[in-house]
Coordinates of C-alpha atoms and ligand atoms in Angstrom, one line a residue:
M1 CA 28.7 -10.6 -10.2
S2 CA 26.2 -9.1 -12.7
D3 CA 23.7 -11.3 -14.6
T4 CA 25.9 -11.1 -17.7
T5 CA 29.3 -12.1 -16.3
F6 CA 30.4 -15.2 -14.5
S7 CA 33.7 -16.6 -13.1
P8 CA 34.9 -19.7 -15.1
G9 CA 35.5 -22.6 -12.7
L10 CA 34.0 -20.3 -10.0
A11 CA 37.5 -18.9 -9.6
G12 CA 37.4 -16.3 -6.8
V13 CA 33.8 -17.1 -6.0
I14 CA 32.9 -17.8 -2.3
A15 CA 30.5 -20.7 -2.3
G16 CA 30.0 -21.1 1.4
E17 CA 31.5 -21.0 4.9
T18 CA 33.5 -23.7 6.6
A19 CA 35.3 -24.2 10.0
I20 CA 37.2 -27.3 8.8
A21 CA 40.1 -25.9 6.9
C22 CA 41.5 -22.8 5.3
V23 CA 44.6 -21.5 3.6
D24 CA 45.6 -18.6 5.7
Q25 CA 48.5 -16.5 4.3
G26 CA 49.7 -19.5 2.3
K27 CA 49.6 -21.8 5.3
L28 CA 47.0 -24.7 5.4
L29 CA 45.1 -25.0 8.7
Y30 CA 42.9 -28.0 9.7
R31 CA 40.5 -26.7 12.3
G32 CA 43.1 -24.0 13.3
Y33 CA 46.1 -26.4 13.5
A34 CA 48.9 -25.6 11.0
I35 CA 49.5 -28.5 8.6
A36 CA 53.3 -28.4 9.4
D37 CA 52.5 -28.9 13.1
L38 CA 50.0 -31.8 12.4
A39 CA 52.5 -33.4 10.0
E40 CA 55.3 -33.2 12.6
N41 CA 53.3 -34.1 15.7
T42 CA 50.3 -36.3 14.8
T43 CA 49.5 -39.5 13.0
F44 CA 46.8 -39.8 10.3
E45 CA 44.4 -41.3 12.8
E46 CA 44.8 -38.2 15.1
T47 CA 44.3 -35.8 12.2
A48 CA 41.3 -37.8 10.9
H49 CA 39.8 -37.6 14.4
L50 CA 40.3 -33.9 14.4
L51 CA 38.5 -33.5 11.1
L52 CA 35.6 -35.8 11.9
F53 CA 35.0 -35.1 15.6
G54 CA 36.4 -31.5 15.8
N55 CA 39.2 -32.2 18.3
L56 CA 42.6 -33.9 18.5
P57 CA 42.1 -37.1 20.5
N58 CA 43.6 -37.9 23.9
Q59 CA 45.1 -41.3 24.2
A60 CA 41.8 -42.9 25.3
D61 CA 39.9 -41.3 22.3
L62 CA 42.7 -42.4 20.0
D63 CA 42.7 -46.0 21.2
A64 CA 38.9 -46.1 20.8
F65 CA 39.0 -44.6 17.3
K66 CA 41.6 -47.1 16.2
K67 CA 39.7 -50.0 17.6
K68 CA 36.5 -48.8 15.8
L69 CA 38.5 -48.5 12.6
D70 CA 39.7 -52.0 13.0
S71 CA 36.2 -53.3 13.8
Y72 CA 35.0 -51.9 10.4
R73 CA 37.9 -53.1 8.3
P74 CA 36.6 -56.6 7.2
L75 CA 35.0 -56.4 3.7
P76 CA 31.6 -58.1 3.0
K77 CA 32.3 -61.2 0.9
A78 CA 29.8 -60.0 -1.7
L79 CA 31.9 -56.8 -2.1
V80 CA 35.1 -58.8 -2.7
D81 CA 33.2 -61.1 -5.1
T82 CA 32.1 -57.9 -7.0
L83 CA 35.7 -57.0 -7.4
R84 CA 36.8 -60.3 -8.8
P85 CA 35.5 -60.2 -12.3
I86 CA 36.5 -56.5 -13.0
P87 CA 39.0 -56.6 -15.9
K88 CA 42.6 -55.9 -14.8
D89 CA 42.9 -52.9 -17.1
V90 CA 40.1 -51.0 -15.3
P91 CA 41.7 -48.1 -13.4
M92 CA 41.8 -48.6 -9.6
M93 CA 39.8 -45.3 -9.2
D94 CA 36.9 -46.8 -11.2
V95 CA 37.1 -50.0 -9.1
L96 CA 37.1 -47.9 -5.9
R97 CA 34.0 -46.1 -7.1
T98 CA 32.3 -49.4 -7.6
G99 CA 33.6 -50.9 -4.4
V100 CA 32.4 -48.0 -2.2
S101 CA 29.1 -48.1 -4.0
M102 CA 28.8 -51.8 -3.2
A103 CA 29.9 -51.3 0.4
G104 CA 27.0 -48.9 0.7
H105 CA 24.6 -51.9 0.3
F106 CA 26.1 -53.5 3.4
D107 CA 26.3 -50.3 5.5
P108 CA 26.4 -51.7 9.1
V109 CA 25.6 -48.2 10.6
K110 CA 21.8 -48.5 10.7
D111 CA 21.1 -45.0 12.0
P112 CA 21.0 -42.7 9.0
D113 CA 21.9 -39.8 11.1
A114 CA 25.0 -41.4 12.6
L115 CA 27.2 -39.5 10.2
Q116 CA 30.5 -39.6 12.1
E117 CA 30.1 -43.4 12.7
R118 CA 29.5 -43.9 8.9
A119 CA 32.6 -41.8 8.1
V120 CA 34.7 -44.1 10.3
W121 CA 33.2 -47.2 8.6
L122 CA 33.9 -45.8 5.1
T123 CA 37.4 -44.8 6.0
A124 CA 38.1 -48.4 7.1
Q125 CA 36.4 -50.0 4.1
I126 CA 38.1 -47.8 1.5
G127 CA 41.6 -48.9 2.7
G128 CA 40.4 -52.5 2.5
I129 CA 39.0 -52.2 -1.0
I130 CA 42.2 -50.7 -2.3
A131 CA 44.2 -53.5 -0.8
A132 CA 41.8 -56.2 -2.0
R133 CA 41.9 -54.9 -5.6
F134 CA 45.7 -54.8 -5.5
R135 CA 45.9 -58.4 -4.4
L136 CA 43.4 -59.6 -7.1
L137 CA 45.4 -57.7 -9.7
N138 CA 48.3 -59.9 -8.7
D139 CA 46.2 -63.1 -8.8
Q140 CA 46.4 -63.3 -5.0
E141 CA 43.6 -63.7 -2.5
P142 CA 42.7 -60.6 -0.4
I143 CA 44.2 -60.6 3.1
E144 CA 42.1 -60.2 6.3
P145 CA 43.0 -57.1 8.3
K146 CA 45.4 -57.4 11.2
A147 CA 44.3 -55.5 14.3
G148 CA 46.5 -52.9 15.8
L149 CA 48.3 -51.6 12.7
S150 CA 48.1 -47.9 11.8
H151 CA 45.8 -47.1 8.9
A152 CA 48.7 -46.6 6.6
A153 CA 50.5 -49.8 7.7
Q154 CA 47.2 -51.7 7.4
V155 CA 46.7 -50.7 3.8
L156 CA 50.2 -51.7 2.9
Y157 CA 50.0 -54.9 4.9
Q158 CA 46.7 -56.0 3.2
A159 CA 48.1 -55.0 -0.2
Q160 CA 51.6 -56.4 0.0
G161 CA 51.1 -59.3 2.4
E162 CA 53.6 -58.2 4.9
E163 CA 53.9 -55.3 7.4
P164 CA 55.7 -52.4 5.8
D165 CA 59.1 -51.1 7.1
E166 CA 58.9 -48.2 9.5
L167 CA 60.0 -45.6 7.0
S168 CA 57.4 -46.7 4.4
A169 CA 54.6 -46.7 7.0
K170 CA 55.7 -43.3 8.3
L171 CA 55.9 -41.7 4.9
L172 CA 52.6 -43.1 3.8
D173 CA 51.1 -41.8 7.0
L174 CA 52.6 -38.3 6.3
T175 CA 51.0 -38.3 2.8
L176 CA 47.6 -39.3 4.4
I177 CA 47.9 -36.3 6.8
L178 CA 48.7 -33.9 4.0
Y179 CA 46.0 -35.2 1.7
A180 CA 43.2 -35.3 4.2
E181 CA 41.5 -32.0 3.7
H182 CA 41.6 -28.8 1.6
D183 CA 38.4 -26.8 2.0
F184 CA 36.3 -26.2 -1.1
N185 CA 38.4 -28.1 -3.7
A186 CA 36.5 -29.7 -6.6
S187 CA 35.9 -33.2 -5.0
T188 CA 34.9 -31.7 -1.6
F189 CA 32.6 -29.2 -3.3
T190 CA 31.1 -32.2 -5.2
A191 CA 30.4 -34.0 -1.9
R192 CA 28.9 -30.9 -0.4
V193 CA 26.6 -30.4 -3.4
I194 CA 25.4 -34.0 -3.1
C195 CA 24.8 -33.5 0.7
S196 CA 22.9 -30.3 0.0
T197 CA 20.1 -32.2 -1.8
M198 CA 19.8 -34.3 1.5
S199 CA 21.3 -37.3 -0.3
D200 CA 23.4 -39.8 1.6
M201 CA 27.1 -39.9 2.6
V202 CA 27.9 -43.0 0.4
S203 CA 26.6 -41.1 -2.6
A204 CA 28.7 -38.1 -1.7
I205 CA 31.9 -40.2 -1.3
V206 CA 31.3 -41.9 -4.6
G207 CA 30.8 -38.5 -6.2
G208 CA 34.0 -37.3 -4.6
I209 CA 35.9 -40.2 -6.0
G210 CA 34.6 -39.4 -9.5
A211 CA 35.8 -35.8 -9.1
L212 CA 39.1 -36.6 -7.6
K213 CA 40.0 -39.0 -10.4
G214 CA 40.6 -36.3 -12.9
P215 CA 44.2 -35.4 -13.7
L216 CA 43.5 -31.7 -13.0
H217 CA 42.7 -32.8 -9.5
G218 CA 43.8 -35.9 -7.5
G219 CA 44.8 -37.8 -10.6
A220 CA 47.7 -35.5 -10.9
N221 CA 49.9 -37.6 -8.6
E222 CA 49.8 -40.5 -11.1
A223 CA 50.1 -38.2 -14.1
A224 CA 53.1 -36.4 -12.6
M225 CA 54.9 -39.7 -12.0
E226 CA 53.9 -40.9 -15.5
M227 CA 55.7 -37.8 -16.7
L228 CA 58.8 -38.3 -14.6
E229 CA 59.0 -42.1 -15.4
Q230 CA 59.8 -41.4 -19.1
F231 CA 63.2 -39.9 -18.2
K232 CA 66.4 -41.7 -17.7
T233 CA 68.5 -38.6 -17.0
A234 CA 68.1 -35.0 -15.8
D235 CA 69.2 -33.8 -19.3
E236 CA 66.3 -35.7 -20.9
A237 CA 63.9 -34.0 -18.5
K238 CA 65.4 -30.6 -19.1
A239 CA 64.9 -30.9 -22.8
W240 CA 61.4 -32.2 -22.4
I241 CA 60.2 -29.4 -20.1
A242 CA 61.7 -26.7 -22.3
D243 CA 59.8 -28.2 -25.3
A244 CA 56.6 -28.7 -23.2
L245 CA 56.6 -25.1 -22.0
A246 CA 57.4 -23.7 -25.4
N247 CA 54.2 -25.6 -26.6
K248 CA 52.1 -24.2 -23.6
G249 CA 51.7 -27.7 -22.2
K250 CA 50.1 -28.3 -18.8
I251 CA 52.7 -29.8 -16.4
M252 CA 51.1 -32.3 -14.0
G253 CA 51.8 -31.7 -10.3
F254 CA 52.3 -28.0 -10.8
G255 CA 50.1 -24.9 -10.2
H256 CA 47.1 -24.4 -7.9
R257 CA 44.0 -22.3 -7.8
V258 CA 44.6 -21.2 -4.2
Y259 CA 48.4 -21.3 -3.7
K260 CA 50.1 -18.8 -6.0
N261 CA 53.4 -18.8 -4.1
G262 CA 53.7 -22.6 -3.5
D263 CA 51.7 -25.4 -1.9
H264 CA 53.0 -25.7 1.7
R265 CA 52.2 -29.4 1.7
A266 CA 54.6 -29.9 -1.3
T267 CA 57.4 -28.2 0.7
I268 CA 56.8 -30.4 3.7
L269 CA 56.7 -33.6 1.6
E270 CA 59.6 -32.7 -0.7
R271 CA 61.9 -32.4 2.4
E272 CA 61.0 -36.0 3.4
L273 CA 61.2 -37.2 -0.2
R274 CA 64.8 -36.0 -0.5
K275 CA 65.7 -38.0 2.6
L276 CA 63.8 -41.1 1.3
A277 CA 65.6 -40.9 -2.0
K278 CA 69.0 -40.7 -0.2
Q279 CA 68.1 -43.6 2.1
K280 CA 66.9 -45.8 -0.8
G281 CA 69.9 -44.8 -3.0
Q282 CA 67.5 -43.3 -5.6
E283 CA 69.0 -39.8 -5.7
Q284 CA 69.1 -39.8 -9.5
W285 CA 65.3 -39.3 -9.3
M286 CA 65.8 -36.0 -7.4
D287 CA 68.0 -34.8 -10.3
I288 CA 65.1 -35.5 -12.7
Y289 CA 62.6 -34.1 -10.3
D290 CA 64.5 -30.8 -10.0
A291 CA 65.1 -30.7 -13.8
I292 CA 61.3 -30.3 -14.2
K293 CA 60.7 -28.2 -11.1
D294 CA 63.4 -25.6 -11.6
P295 CA 62.2 -24.0 -14.9
M296 CA 58.6 -24.2 -13.6
V297 CA 59.5 -22.2 -10.5
N298 CA 62.3 -20.0 -11.8
D299 CA 60.9 -19.2 -15.3
K300 CA 57.1 -19.6 -15.0
K301 CA 56.7 -18.9 -11.3
I302 CA 54.4 -22.0 -11.2
Y303 CA 55.1 -24.0 -8.1
P304 CA 54.7 -27.7 -7.3
N305 CA 51.5 -28.8 -5.6
V306 CA 51.3 -31.7 -3.2
D307 CA 50.8 -34.2 -6.0
Y308 CA 54.3 -33.6 -7.5
P309 CA 56.4 -34.9 -4.6
C310 CA 53.7 -37.4 -3.7
G311 CA 53.9 -39.3 -7.0
L312 CA 57.7 -39.8 -6.7
T313 CA 57.4 -40.6 -3.0
Y314 CA 55.0 -43.5 -3.7
Y315 CA 57.1 -44.6 -6.6
I316 CA 60.3 -44.8 -4.5
L317 CA 58.3 -46.7 -1.9
G318 CA 57.7 -49.2 -4.6
L319 CA 53.9 -48.6 -5.0
P320 CA 52.4 -49.1 -8.5
L321 CA 51.1 -45.9 -10.1
D322 CA 47.5 -47.1 -10.2
L323 CA 47.5 -47.0 -6.4
Y324 CA 48.4 -43.3 -6.0
T325 CA 45.1 -41.5 -6.4
P326 CA 43.2 -44.3 -4.5
L327 CA 45.6 -43.6 -1.6
F328 CA 44.6 -39.9 -1.9
V329 CA 41.0 -41.2 -1.5
A330 CA 42.0 -43.3 1.5
S331 CA 42.8 -40.0 3.2
R332 CA 40.5 -37.4 1.6
V333 CA 37.4 -39.5 2.6
T334 CA 37.8 -38.0 6.0
G335 CA 37.8 -34.4 4.6
W336 CA 34.8 -35.2 2.4
A337 CA 32.9 -36.7 5.3
A338 CA 33.7 -33.8 7.6
H339 CA 32.3 -31.4 5.0
F340 CA 29.2 -33.6 4.5
I341 CA 28.6 -33.4 8.2
E342 CA 29.1 -29.6 8.3
Q343 CA 26.9 -29.1 5.3
A344 CA 24.1 -31.3 6.7
G345 CA 24.3 -29.2 9.9
D346 CA 23.5 -26.0 8.2
N347 CA 22.1 -26.8 4.8
R348 CA 20.7 -25.0 1.8
I349 CA 20.6 -26.8 -1.6
Y350 CA 23.3 -25.6 -4.0
R351 CA 21.7 -24.2 -7.1
P352 CA 23.8 -21.6 -9.0
L353 CA 22.6 -19.7 -12.0
S354 CA 23.9 -19.8 -15.6
I355 CA 24.0 -17.4 -18.5
Y356 CA 22.0 -18.9 -21.3
T357 CA 23.8 -18.7 -24.7
G358 CA 21.5 -21.0 -26.7
A359 CA 18.7 -20.2 -29.3
K360 CA 15.3 -18.8 -28.2
D361 CA 11.7 -19.0 -29.4
T362 CA 12.5 -21.7 -32.0
L363 CA 9.3 -23.3 -33.3
V364 CA 9.0 -27.1 -33.5
P365 CA 8.7 -28.2 -37.2
A366 CA 6.7 -31.3 -38.1
I367 CA 8.9 -34.4 -38.1
E368 CA 8.8 -34.7 -41.9
N369 CA 10.3 -31.3 -42.1
R370 CA 13.2 -31.9 -39.7
Ligands
SDX1 C1 44.9 -30.9 -6.4 O1 41.8 -27.2 -5.2 C2 42.5 -27.9 -4.4 O2 42.7 -27.6 -3.3 C3 43.0 -29.2 -5.1 C4 44.1 -30.0 -4.2 C5 43.4 -30.6 -3.0 O3 44.1 -30.9 -2.0 O4 42.2 -30.9 -3.1 O5 45.1 -29.1 -3.8 C6 44.6 -31.2 -4.9 O6 44.0 -31.1 -7.2 C7 46.2 -30.2 -6.8 C8 46.2 -29.8 -8.3 C9 46.6 -31.0 -9.1 N1 46.5 -30.8 -10.5 C10 47.6 -30.6 -11.3 O7 48.7 -30.7 -10.9 C11 47.3 -30.4 -12.8 C12 48.1 -29.3 -13.4 N2 47.7 -28.1 -12.8 C13 46.8 -27.2 -13.6 O8 45.9 -27.9 -14.4 C14 46.3 -26.0 -12.8 O9 47.3 -25.4 -12.2 C15 45.2 -26.3 -11.8 C16 44.1 -27.1 -12.3 C17 45.7 -26.9 -10.6 C18 44.6 -24.9 -11.3 O10 43.9 -24.4 -12.4 P1 43.5 -22.9 -12.5 O11 43.5 -22.3 -11.1 O12 42.3 -22.8 -13.3 O13 44.7 -22.2 -13.2 P2 44.8 -22.0 -14.7 O14 44.7 -23.4 -15.4 O15 43.8 -21.0 -15.1 O16 46.3 -21.5 -14.9 C19 46.5 -20.1 -14.8 C20 47.7 -19.9 -15.7 C21 47.4 -20.4 -17.1 O17 48.1 -19.6 -18.0 P3 47.3 -18.9 -19.2 O18 46.6 -20.0 -20.0 O19 46.3 -18.0 -18.5 O20 48.3 -18.1 -20.0 O21 48.9 -20.6 -15.3 C22 49.2 -21.6 -16.3 C23 48.0 -21.8 -17.2 O22 48.4 -22.2 -18.5 N3 49.3 -22.9 -15.6 C24 50.1 -23.9 -16.0 C25 49.9 -24.9 -15.0 N4 49.1 -24.5 -14.1 C26 48.7 -23.3 -14.4 N5 50.9 -24.0 -17.0 C27 51.6 -25.2 -17.2 N6 51.5 -26.2 -16.3 C28 50.7 -26.1 -15.2 N7 50.6 -27.1 -14.3

């Protein structure tokens, strides 16, 4: 890169090294394990342990990890009281940003260097904050956590007041595995930049939430479902996408900076989504889903990313749109924290250059002459 050219959005620019994840010939690997293998053969807790501690847990490790998650789930009363007055029209992602910030004032992990412990505590708290807000939105009191549930089942239990059916818990768990980590995406890079100044993990996670909220990033799962929800039939969707593409519109849930031949996570989730739609008698949604997807893939060669099938999966599971990106956070907090720990272990503060395009040598006029 010369000092007169730059890459917009740092496209194609290598900003660091990581051993946590990579996209290798179109396949996503978490610490060397293929995402398809992890999706098929682990639970979110096992994948989270892999990201945070560097290894897949044996049964004893897993039991201890789940016990620790459970021990960190209860929310401080002051945190719940902070959520109560927040107006109902405030987006859940903004509430989550506040909730995590508030949780940070009650961080029980006293050792500032106990980063893995703090990551486990934050993972537990975030699930509870999402559920508590969901209850308050429905004029219901938050529910205390129930020991022994999976992380996915716990979030749904505390949100909906009853344990989810096996299929819902399994599908949510799958989305949490798929969402957990994706190397130097915008929100993870944000977390690493915050870590690089030697700031704290709570600040990095709050920064990650702010970055992930955007519809060009994690907010796309809600935006994609908002798009689909407007259609009653596949024909309506067909007409809409033709018009949108003719007007150069950005279609939420499609495209990716790294995957140019399709997001493997989307393929994995779409397969399960089709089964879910069939089991729930909601196959009409797949006709609408395909009506948007087919011209994007066949005509534009722009493929679905993980957010496209995820939005519809959560919708068919009966979850409100406002919960979708927060559920992405409930998973990605483990990736953000893993990158924080890696950055802290071999740190240099991020400080890129810029090309100045403003005025130079302008003299300050007296105020009466301005
Ligand atoms: C996530 O980075 C990650 O790893 C993110 C993520 C993770 O796990 O952390 O994978 C999660 O954020 C997935 C992406 C979710 N966002 C969306 O679905 C929003 C819609 N997608 C686009 O905004 C876009 O594809 C991005 C933001 C995802 C990627 O942006 P890029 O790499 O800057 O690509 P681009 O916008 O420069 O597009 C290149 C071309 C453009 O055509 P031209 O203007 O050059 O003619 O492809 C077109 C774009 O117009 N294009 C699209 C499109 N995506 C790209 N056209 C219509 N609809 C789209 N969705």
